[in-house]
Short mmCIF file of C-alpha atoms in Angstrom, two decimals:
data_model
loop_
_atom_site.label_atom_id
_atom_site.label_comp_id
_atom_site.label_asym_id
_atom_site.label_seq_id
_atom_site.Cartn_x
_atom_site.Cartn_y
_atom_site.Cartn_z
CA MET F 1451 -1.49 7.77 4.04
CA GLU F 1452 0.51 10.85 3.16
CA GLN F 1453 0.33 11.93 -0.46
CA SER F 1454 3.38 14.18 -0.67
CA ARG F 1455 4.57 12.83 -4.03
CA SER F 1456 2.74 13.94 -7.16
CA LYS F 1457 4.89 12.44 -9.95
CA VAL F 1458 7.26 9.47 -9.84
CA CYS F 1459 8.96 7.06 -12.23
CA GLY F 1460 9.03 3.29 -11.86
CA ILE F 1461 11.55 1.29 -13.91
CA ASP F 1462 11.60 -2.44 -14.65
CA VAL F 1463 15.29 -3.26 -15.23
CA HIS F 1464 16.50 -6.06 -17.49
CA LYS F 1465 19.84 -7.05 -18.96
CA ARG F 1466 19.27 -5.56 -22.42
CA PHE F 1467 16.50 -2.99 -21.88
CA LEU F 1468 14.47 -1.04 -19.34
CA VAL F 1469 10.75 -0.20 -19.24
CA ALA F 1470 9.95 3.07 -17.45
CA THR F 1471 6.55 4.40 -16.37
CA ILE F 1472 6.02 7.98 -15.20
CA LEU F 1473 2.92 8.10 -13.01
CA GLU F 1474 1.12 11.18 -11.68
CA ARG F 1475 -1.25 11.49 -8.73
CA ASN F 1476 -4.22 12.14 -11.07
CA GLY F 1477 -3.64 8.79 -12.80
CA GLN F 1478 -1.90 10.05 -15.95
CA LYS F 1479 1.05 7.96 -17.05
CA LYS F 1480 3.71 7.87 -19.71
CA ILE F 1481 5.60 4.72 -20.71
CA GLY F 1482 8.99 4.49 -22.37
CA LYS F 1483 11.35 1.69 -23.35
CA PHE F 1484 15.13 2.17 -23.40
CA LEU F 1485 18.12 -0.03 -24.16
CA ASN F 1486 20.47 -0.72 -21.26
CA SER F 1487 23.34 1.25 -22.81
CA LEU F 1488 25.02 4.46 -21.68
CA GLU F 1489 23.53 6.53 -24.52
CA GLN F 1490 20.00 5.30 -23.81
CA LEU F 1491 20.42 5.68 -20.03
CA LEU F 1492 21.37 9.34 -20.57
CA LYS F 1493 18.22 9.79 -22.65
CA LEU F 1494 16.20 8.19 -19.85
CA LYS F 1495 17.78 10.59 -17.33
CA GLU F 1496 16.96 13.58 -19.53
CA TRP F 1497 13.35 12.38 -19.88
CA ILE F 1498 12.97 11.96 -16.10
CA ILE F 1499 14.44 15.41 -15.40
CA THR F 1500 12.29 17.06 -18.09
CA GLU F 1501 9.14 15.48 -16.64
CA GLU F 1502 10.18 16.74 -13.17
CA CYS F 1503 9.83 13.38 -11.44
CA GLN F 1504 10.31 13.58 -7.69
CA VAL F 1505 11.42 9.97 -7.21
CA VAL F 1506 12.76 7.15 -9.39
CA ALA F 1507 12.29 3.57 -8.14
CA PHE F 1508 13.59 0.28 -9.51
CA GLU F 1509 14.56 -3.22 -8.37
CA SER F 1510 18.08 -4.32 -7.49
CA THR F 1511 18.13 -6.87 -10.32
CA GLY F 1512 21.51 -8.63 -10.43
CA GLU F 1513 24.19 -6.09 -11.38
CA TYR F 1514 22.07 -4.45 -14.10
CA TRP F 1515 20.77 -1.69 -11.80
CA THR F 1516 24.22 -0.31 -10.92
CA SER F 1517 24.80 1.55 -14.21
CA LEU F 1518 21.32 3.10 -13.96
CA TYR F 1519 22.03 4.12 -10.36
CA GLU F 1520 25.34 5.76 -11.30
CA VAL F 1521 23.71 7.74 -14.12
CA LEU F 1522 20.81 9.04 -12.01
CA GLN F 1523 22.68 9.61 -8.74
CA GLY F 1524 22.74 13.28 -7.75
CA TYR F 1525 20.00 14.32 -10.19
CA VAL F 1526 16.90 12.83 -8.60
CA GLU F 1527 15.91 10.92 -5.46
CA ILE F 1528 16.49 7.20 -6.06
CA ILE F 1529 14.84 4.24 -4.35
CA VAL F 1530 16.46 0.85 -4.99
CA ALA F 1531 13.97 -1.81 -3.90
CA ASN F 1532 14.41 -5.43 -2.86
CA SER F 1533 12.44 -7.49 -5.41
CA TYR F 1534 11.19 -9.74 -2.60
CA HIS F 1535 9.41 -6.79 -0.99
CA ILE F 1536 7.60 -5.46 -4.07
CA LYS F 1537 6.15 -8.53 -5.70
CA GLY F 1538 3.21 -7.75 -7.98
CA ILE F 1539 -0.18 -9.38 -8.24
CA PRO F 1540 0.17 -13.10 -9.17
CA GLY F 1541 -1.01 -13.97 -12.68
CA LYS F 1542 -0.60 -10.44 -14.02
CA LYS F 1543 3.00 -9.88 -15.01
CA THR F 1544 4.42 -8.05 -17.99
CA ASP F 1545 7.31 -5.60 -18.19
CA THR F 1546 4.90 -2.67 -18.50
CA ILE F 1547 2.72 -3.82 -15.60
CA ASP F 1548 5.82 -4.34 -13.44
CA SER F 1549 7.06 -0.79 -14.07
CA GLU F 1550 3.57 0.63 -13.37
CA TRP F 1551 3.39 -1.38 -10.13
CA ILE F 1552 6.77 -0.06 -8.97
CA ALA F 1553 5.69 3.50 -9.84
CA GLU F 1554 2.43 3.11 -7.91
CA LEU F 1555 4.26 1.82 -4.83
CA ALA F 1556 6.76 4.69 -5.03
CA LEU F 1557 3.96 7.25 -5.49
CA ASN F 1558 2.35 6.10 -2.22
CA ASP F 1559 5.65 5.72 -0.35
CA LEU F 1560 5.23 1.95 0.07
CA ILE F 1561 8.80 0.89 -0.80
CA SER F 1562 11.46 0.36 1.84
CA PRO F 1563 14.73 1.56 0.23
CA SER F 1564 17.58 -0.92 0.05
CA ARG F 1565 20.88 0.02 1.63
CA ILE F 1566 23.36 1.18 -1.02
CA MET F 1567 27.07 1.35 -0.21
CA SER F 1568 29.52 3.77 -1.76
CA ARG F 1569 31.28 2.83 -4.99
CA GLU F 1570 34.56 2.24 -3.14
CA LYS F 1571 32.98 -0.17 -0.66
CA ARG F 1572 31.10 -1.96 -3.42
CA ASP F 1573 34.39 -2.50 -5.26
CA THR F 1574 36.03 -3.98 -2.13
CA ARG F 1575 33.02 -6.21 -1.59
CA ALA F 1576 33.27 -7.42 -5.19
CA LEU F 1577 36.87 -8.50 -4.52
CA THR F 1578 35.94 -10.46 -1.37
CA ARG F 1579 33.15 -12.20 -3.28
CA LEU F 1580 35.55 -13.02 -6.12
CA ARG F 1581 37.93 -14.52 -3.58
CA GLU F 1582 35.11 -16.65 -2.20
CA LYS F 1583 34.29 -17.90 -5.71
CA LEU F 1584 37.92 -18.80 -6.41
CA VAL F 1585 38.17 -20.67 -3.10
CA ASN F 1586 35.08 -22.69 -4.03
CA GLU F 1587 36.57 -23.48 -7.45
CA ARG F 1588 39.82 -24.59 -5.81
CA THR F 1589 37.85 -26.83 -3.44
CA ASP F 1590 36.14 -28.46 -6.45
CA HIS F 1591 39.54 -29.31 -7.96
CA LYS F 1592 40.80 -30.66 -4.62
CA ASN F 1593 37.76 -32.91 -4.38
CA ARG F 1594 38.42 -34.18 -7.90
CA VAL F 1595 42.02 -35.08 -6.97
CA HIS F 1596 40.75 -37.06 -3.96
CA LYS F 1597 38.16 -38.76 -6.15
CA VAL F 1598 40.69 -39.86 -8.79
CA LEU F 1599 43.19 -41.10 -6.18
CA ASP F 1600 40.51 -42.99 -4.24
CA SER F 1601 39.25 -44.63 -7.44
CA ALA F 1602 42.81 -45.94 -8.01
CA CYS F 1603 43.16 -47.09 -4.36
CA ILE F 1604 45.89 -44.52 -3.70
CA ARG F 1605 45.12 -43.46 -0.11
CA LEU F 1606 47.60 -40.59 0.22
CA SER F 1607 45.14 -38.58 2.31
CA ALA F 1608 45.56 -41.17 5.09
CA HIS F 1609 49.18 -40.06 5.55
CA PHE F 1610 48.77 -36.27 5.24
CA SER F 1611 46.70 -33.90 7.34
CA ASP F 1612 46.59 -31.69 4.21
CA LEU F 1613 47.28 -33.42 0.92
CA PHE F 1614 47.66 -30.02 -0.73
CA GLY F 1615 50.27 -28.69 1.65
CA LYS F 1616 53.92 -28.39 0.66
CA ALA F 1617 54.81 -32.06 1.20
CA GLY F 1618 51.60 -33.39 -0.35
CA LEU F 1619 51.90 -31.29 -3.49
CA THR F 1620 55.55 -32.30 -3.88
CA ILE F 1621 54.59 -35.98 -3.90
CA LEU F 1622 51.71 -35.37 -6.33
CA LYS F 1623 53.96 -33.49 -8.75
CA CYS F 1624 56.66 -36.16 -8.61
CA PHE F 1625 54.04 -38.84 -9.08
CA LEU F 1626 52.66 -37.04 -12.17
CA SER F 1627 56.15 -36.46 -13.55
CA GLY F 1628 56.91 -40.18 -13.58
CA VAL F 1629 59.52 -40.09 -10.79
CA PRO F 1630 60.12 -43.63 -9.44
CA PRO F 1631 58.30 -44.34 -6.12
CA GLU F 1632 61.59 -45.01 -4.28
CA GLU F 1633 62.92 -41.59 -5.34
CA ILE F 1634 59.66 -39.91 -4.25
CA VAL F 1635 59.91 -41.45 -0.77
CA ARG F 1636 63.48 -40.17 -0.38
CA LYS F 1637 62.19 -36.61 -0.88
CA LEU F 1638 59.82 -36.85 2.07
CA PRO F 1639 60.38 -34.42 4.98
CA LYS F 1640 61.84 -35.86 8.19
CA ARG F 1641 58.50 -35.91 10.02
CA LEU F 1642 57.07 -38.32 7.40
CA ARG F 1643 60.01 -40.69 6.93
CA ALA F 1644 58.68 -42.98 9.64
CA ARG F 1645 55.75 -43.68 7.28
CA SER F 1646 57.91 -44.05 4.19
CA ASP F 1647 57.20 -47.78 3.78
CA ALA F 1648 53.41 -47.25 3.97
CA ILE F 1649 53.57 -44.32 1.53
CA LEU F 1650 55.77 -46.37 -0.83
CA ASP F 1651 53.18 -49.15 -0.91
CA THR F 1652 50.43 -46.57 -1.57
CA ILE F 1653 52.02 -44.99 -4.65
CA GLN F 1654 52.94 -48.25 -6.43
CA THR F 1655 49.61 -48.21 -8.33
CA GLN F 1656 49.68 -47.28 -12.01
CA LEU F 1657 47.16 -44.71 -13.25
CA SER F 1658 45.45 -44.68 -16.64
CA VAL F 1659 46.07 -41.88 -19.15
CA GLN F 1660 42.64 -40.33 -18.38
CA GLN F 1661 43.32 -40.35 -14.64
CA LEU F 1662 46.72 -38.73 -15.14
CA ILE F 1663 45.14 -35.98 -17.29
CA GLN F 1664 42.53 -35.28 -14.60
CA LEU F 1665 45.15 -35.14 -11.85
CA GLN F 1666 47.53 -32.95 -13.85
CA THR F 1667 44.76 -30.49 -14.76
CA SER F 1668 43.42 -30.23 -11.21
CA VAL F 1669 46.85 -29.85 -9.58
CA THR F 1670 47.77 -27.11 -12.08
CA MET F 1671 44.48 -25.29 -11.41
CA ILE F 1672 44.94 -25.59 -7.64
CA GLU F 1673 48.34 -23.89 -7.82
CA LEU F 1674 47.06 -21.21 -10.20
CA LEU F 1675 43.99 -20.45 -8.06
CA THR F 1676 46.08 -20.39 -4.87
CA GLY F 1677 48.32 -17.72 -6.39
CA LYS F 1678 45.33 -15.63 -7.54
CA ILE F 1679 43.68 -15.95 -4.12
CA LYS F 1680 46.82 -14.66 -2.38
CA GLU F 1681 46.97 -11.71 -4.79
CA LEU F 1682 43.34 -10.85 -4.04
CA GLU F 1683 43.93 -11.07 -0.30
CA ARG F 1684 46.82 -8.60 -0.56
CA THR F 1685 44.67 -6.21 -2.61
CA ILE F 1686 41.74 -6.44 -0.18
CA LEU F 1687 43.99 -5.77 2.82
CA ASN F 1688 45.49 -2.79 1.00
CA ASP F 1689 41.99 -1.41 0.30
CA LEU F 1690 41.05 -1.75 3.97
CA GLN F 1691 44.17 -0.11 5.41
CA LYS F 1692 42.10 2.85 6.60
CA ASP F 1693 39.99 0.41 8.63
CA ARG F 1694 42.91 -1.14 10.52
CA ARG F 1695 41.30 -0.39 13.88
CA LYS F 1696 38.11 -2.19 12.83
CA LEU F 1697 40.14 -5.17 11.62
CA GLN F 1698 41.93 -5.28 14.96
CA ILE F 1699 38.60 -5.23 16.81
CA LEU F 1700 37.11 -8.04 14.73
CA MET F 1701 40.21 -10.23 14.96
CA SER F 1702 40.06 -10.04 18.75
CA VAL F 1703 36.94 -12.24 18.62
CA PRO F 1704 37.63 -16.01 18.84
CA GLY F 1705 37.29 -17.61 15.42
CA ILE F 1706 37.73 -14.43 13.35
CA GLY F 1707 40.94 -14.26 11.37
CA THR F 1708 42.13 -11.94 8.62
CA ILE F 1709 39.83 -13.39 5.94
CA GLY F 1710 36.78 -13.37 8.22
CA ALA F 1711 37.44 -9.79 9.35
CA THR F 1712 37.96 -8.39 5.84
CA THR F 1713 34.88 -10.19 4.50
CA LEU F 1714 32.68 -8.96 7.35
CA LEU F 1715 33.83 -5.37 6.89
CA ALA F 1716 33.31 -5.52 3.13
CA GLU F 1717 29.82 -7.02 3.44
CA ILE F 1718 28.51 -4.94 6.36
CA GLY F 1719 30.03 -1.59 5.44
CA ASP F 1720 29.18 1.08 8.03
CA VAL F 1721 27.77 -0.72 11.08
CA HIS F 1722 26.26 2.57 12.31
CA ASP F 1723 23.61 2.22 9.58
CA PHE F 1724 21.91 -0.26 11.92
CA ALA F 1725 20.34 1.11 15.08
CA THR F 1726 20.39 -2.24 16.91
CA PRO F 1727 22.16 -5.61 16.49
CA ASP F 1728 18.76 -7.22 15.81
CA LYS F 1729 18.30 -4.97 12.77
CA LEU F 1730 21.72 -6.00 11.49
CA ALA F 1731 20.83 -9.69 11.98
CA LYS F 1732 17.55 -9.15 10.13
CA TRP F 1733 19.35 -7.42 7.26
CA VAL F 1734 21.76 -10.37 7.01
CA GLY F 1735 18.82 -12.82 6.96
CA ILE F 1736 19.99 -14.89 9.90
CA THR F 1737 16.88 -14.40 12.06
CA PRO F 1738 14.05 -16.98 12.23
CA ARG F 1739 10.86 -16.58 10.23
CA VAL F 1740 7.89 -15.52 12.35
CA TYR F 1741 4.26 -16.32 11.59
CA GLN F 1742 1.36 -15.47 13.88
CA SER F 1743 -2.27 -16.43 13.44
CA ALA F 1744 -5.17 -16.81 15.90
CA ASN F 1745 -2.89 -15.56 18.68
CA LYS F 1746 -0.45 -18.42 18.05
CA LEU F 1747 3.17 -17.61 17.28
CA HIS F 1748 5.20 -19.93 15.04
CA THR F 1749 8.92 -19.58 14.28
CA GLY F 1750 10.68 -21.40 11.48
CA SER F 1751 14.05 -21.50 9.73
CA ILE F 1752 16.10 -18.36 9.12
CA THR F 1753 14.80 -15.97 6.46
CA LYS F 1754 17.94 -15.95 4.24
CA GLN F 1755 16.78 -12.63 2.73
CA GLY F 1756 20.15 -10.90 3.01
CA SER F 1757 23.56 -11.52 1.53
CA LYS F 1758 24.42 -15.22 1.26
CA HIS F 1759 28.12 -14.27 1.34
CA ILE F 1760 28.01 -12.83 4.85
CA ARG F 1761 25.97 -15.79 6.13
CA TRP F 1762 28.57 -18.14 4.65
CA ILE F 1763 31.49 -16.38 6.34
CA LEU F 1764 29.61 -16.17 9.66
CA VAL F 1765 29.02 -19.94 9.64
CA GLU F 1766 32.70 -20.50 8.78
CA ILE F 1767 33.66 -18.26 11.69
CA ALA F 1768 31.30 -20.17 14.00
CA HIS F 1769 32.92 -23.48 13.00
CA SER F 1770 36.34 -21.99 13.75
CA CYS F 1771 35.14 -20.49 17.03
CA ILE F 1772 34.02 -23.79 18.56
CA ARG F 1773 37.53 -25.21 18.15
CA THR F 1774 38.61 -22.85 20.95
CA LYS F 1775 37.55 -24.36 24.26
CA ASN F 1776 36.79 -22.62 27.56
CA THR F 1777 35.26 -19.50 25.99
CA ASN F 1778 31.84 -17.98 26.54
CA LEU F 1779 31.00 -18.54 22.87
CA ARG F 1780 31.87 -22.24 23.14
CA VAL F 1781 29.71 -22.52 26.28
CA PHE F 1782 26.84 -20.87 24.39
CA PHE F 1783 27.26 -23.32 21.49
CA ASP F 1784 27.29 -26.35 23.81
CA ARG F 1785 24.11 -25.20 25.54
CA ILE F 1786 22.22 -24.85 22.23
CA PHE F 1787 23.77 -28.06 20.86
CA ASN F 1788 22.49 -30.15 23.79
CA ARG F 1789 18.98 -28.82 23.24
CA ALA F 1790 18.57 -28.36 19.48
CA GLY F 1791 21.40 -30.17 17.66
CA TYR F 1792 24.53 -29.18 15.76
CA LYS F 1793 23.12 -27.24 12.79
CA LYS F 1794 20.85 -25.00 14.83
CA ALA F 1795 23.61 -24.42 17.36
CA ILE F 1796 26.04 -23.30 14.63
CA VAL F 1797 23.51 -20.87 13.14
CA ALA F 1798 22.66 -19.53 16.60
CA LEU F 1799 26.36 -19.02 17.32
CA ALA F 1800 26.83 -17.25 13.97
CA ARG F 1801 24.00 -14.87 14.84
CA LYS F 1802 25.48 -14.25 18.30
CA ILE F 1803 28.89 -13.47 16.78
CA LEU F 1804 27.25 -11.01 14.37
CA LYS F 1805 25.54 -9.20 17.24
CA LEU F 1806 28.82 -9.19 19.15
CA VAL F 1807 30.54 -7.65 16.11
CA TRP F 1808 27.92 -4.87 16.04
CA HIS F 1809 28.50 -4.12 19.73
CA LEU F 1810 32.31 -4.06 19.45
CA LEU F 1811 32.40 -1.89 16.33
CA THR F 1812 29.76 0.49 17.65
CA ASN F 1813 31.61 0.98 20.95
CA ASP F 1814 35.11 0.79 19.44
CA GLU F 1815 36.35 -1.81 21.90
CA LEU F 1816 38.22 -5.10 21.74
CA TYR F 1817 36.66 -8.42 22.71
CA GLN F 1818 37.38 -9.50 26.26
CA GLU F 1819 36.61 -12.90 27.72
CA LYS F 1820 34.69 -12.43 30.97
#
């Protein structure tokens, strides 16, 4: 093992404070505790520079490491470690021991650095993740509307492909405003007037005060969240204007639309950071676990060690992709589905799409069905 480093600093990062250990090759160490504030972080930086540390290492704990990274960047070599890869000895865990363990690993060059994007790309990624959160919140409110209506035997969803489209929301608002059922039916679009009698029978039921409050709250939140989601989408597209060619390449793949393309670009960043598509798939955590013992190889479920956000969008893209028939990707899905079932086939297709994305972006070419 090479011993090129003689003095390093390991930091255990928490929300309110940090514990730092400066460790030398001869075993000498110094320990300091600092609050996680700008003033204290500047003192920590000054201490590290004064002690002439060659490397500073710490875990990527939540979002608490970012301020420390910004303060130290450009002054000393930084290693941001994945906490999964630097677990300490079981049964011996304190803040001081954790910082000493990180310092010892850094001193012996035993930490694989995590991939850190630029501030601009991290900001765009934060917006795509916020959009995902708002979409999930909107879905929760939509499910509550369905639950309240079903509990009152109002089966409006049987007459609308999307209850929260323009026509569906119009009926819900009229219903909540106390408009008579006959008047509501007269406001139906032409394509639904053939079902006007069935819809009229459906909305004759009276709701309790509590049910009306739940419906009114959820419908209001759905409209509010929809507006915020559209604003975010416009901002994200504006941030990615310089990557228009990459967006065009991604959207040429079956199943990838504007949302899928922007999310993939925000989560992956520079695809050239990965030498092969397999390394990208491993970084995403969509490759199977491998365990070998006594010359026997066992594979299990996917590792899920990467970003859950990119795995989510890849699975969504895979679901969208299989709706397009007579494509190579659909043929691939059907082959895996017949052998291993739906869930494994979807995950396999998601991984294949990710590798395809790497190839297209690396070679700057559009997808072509062959």
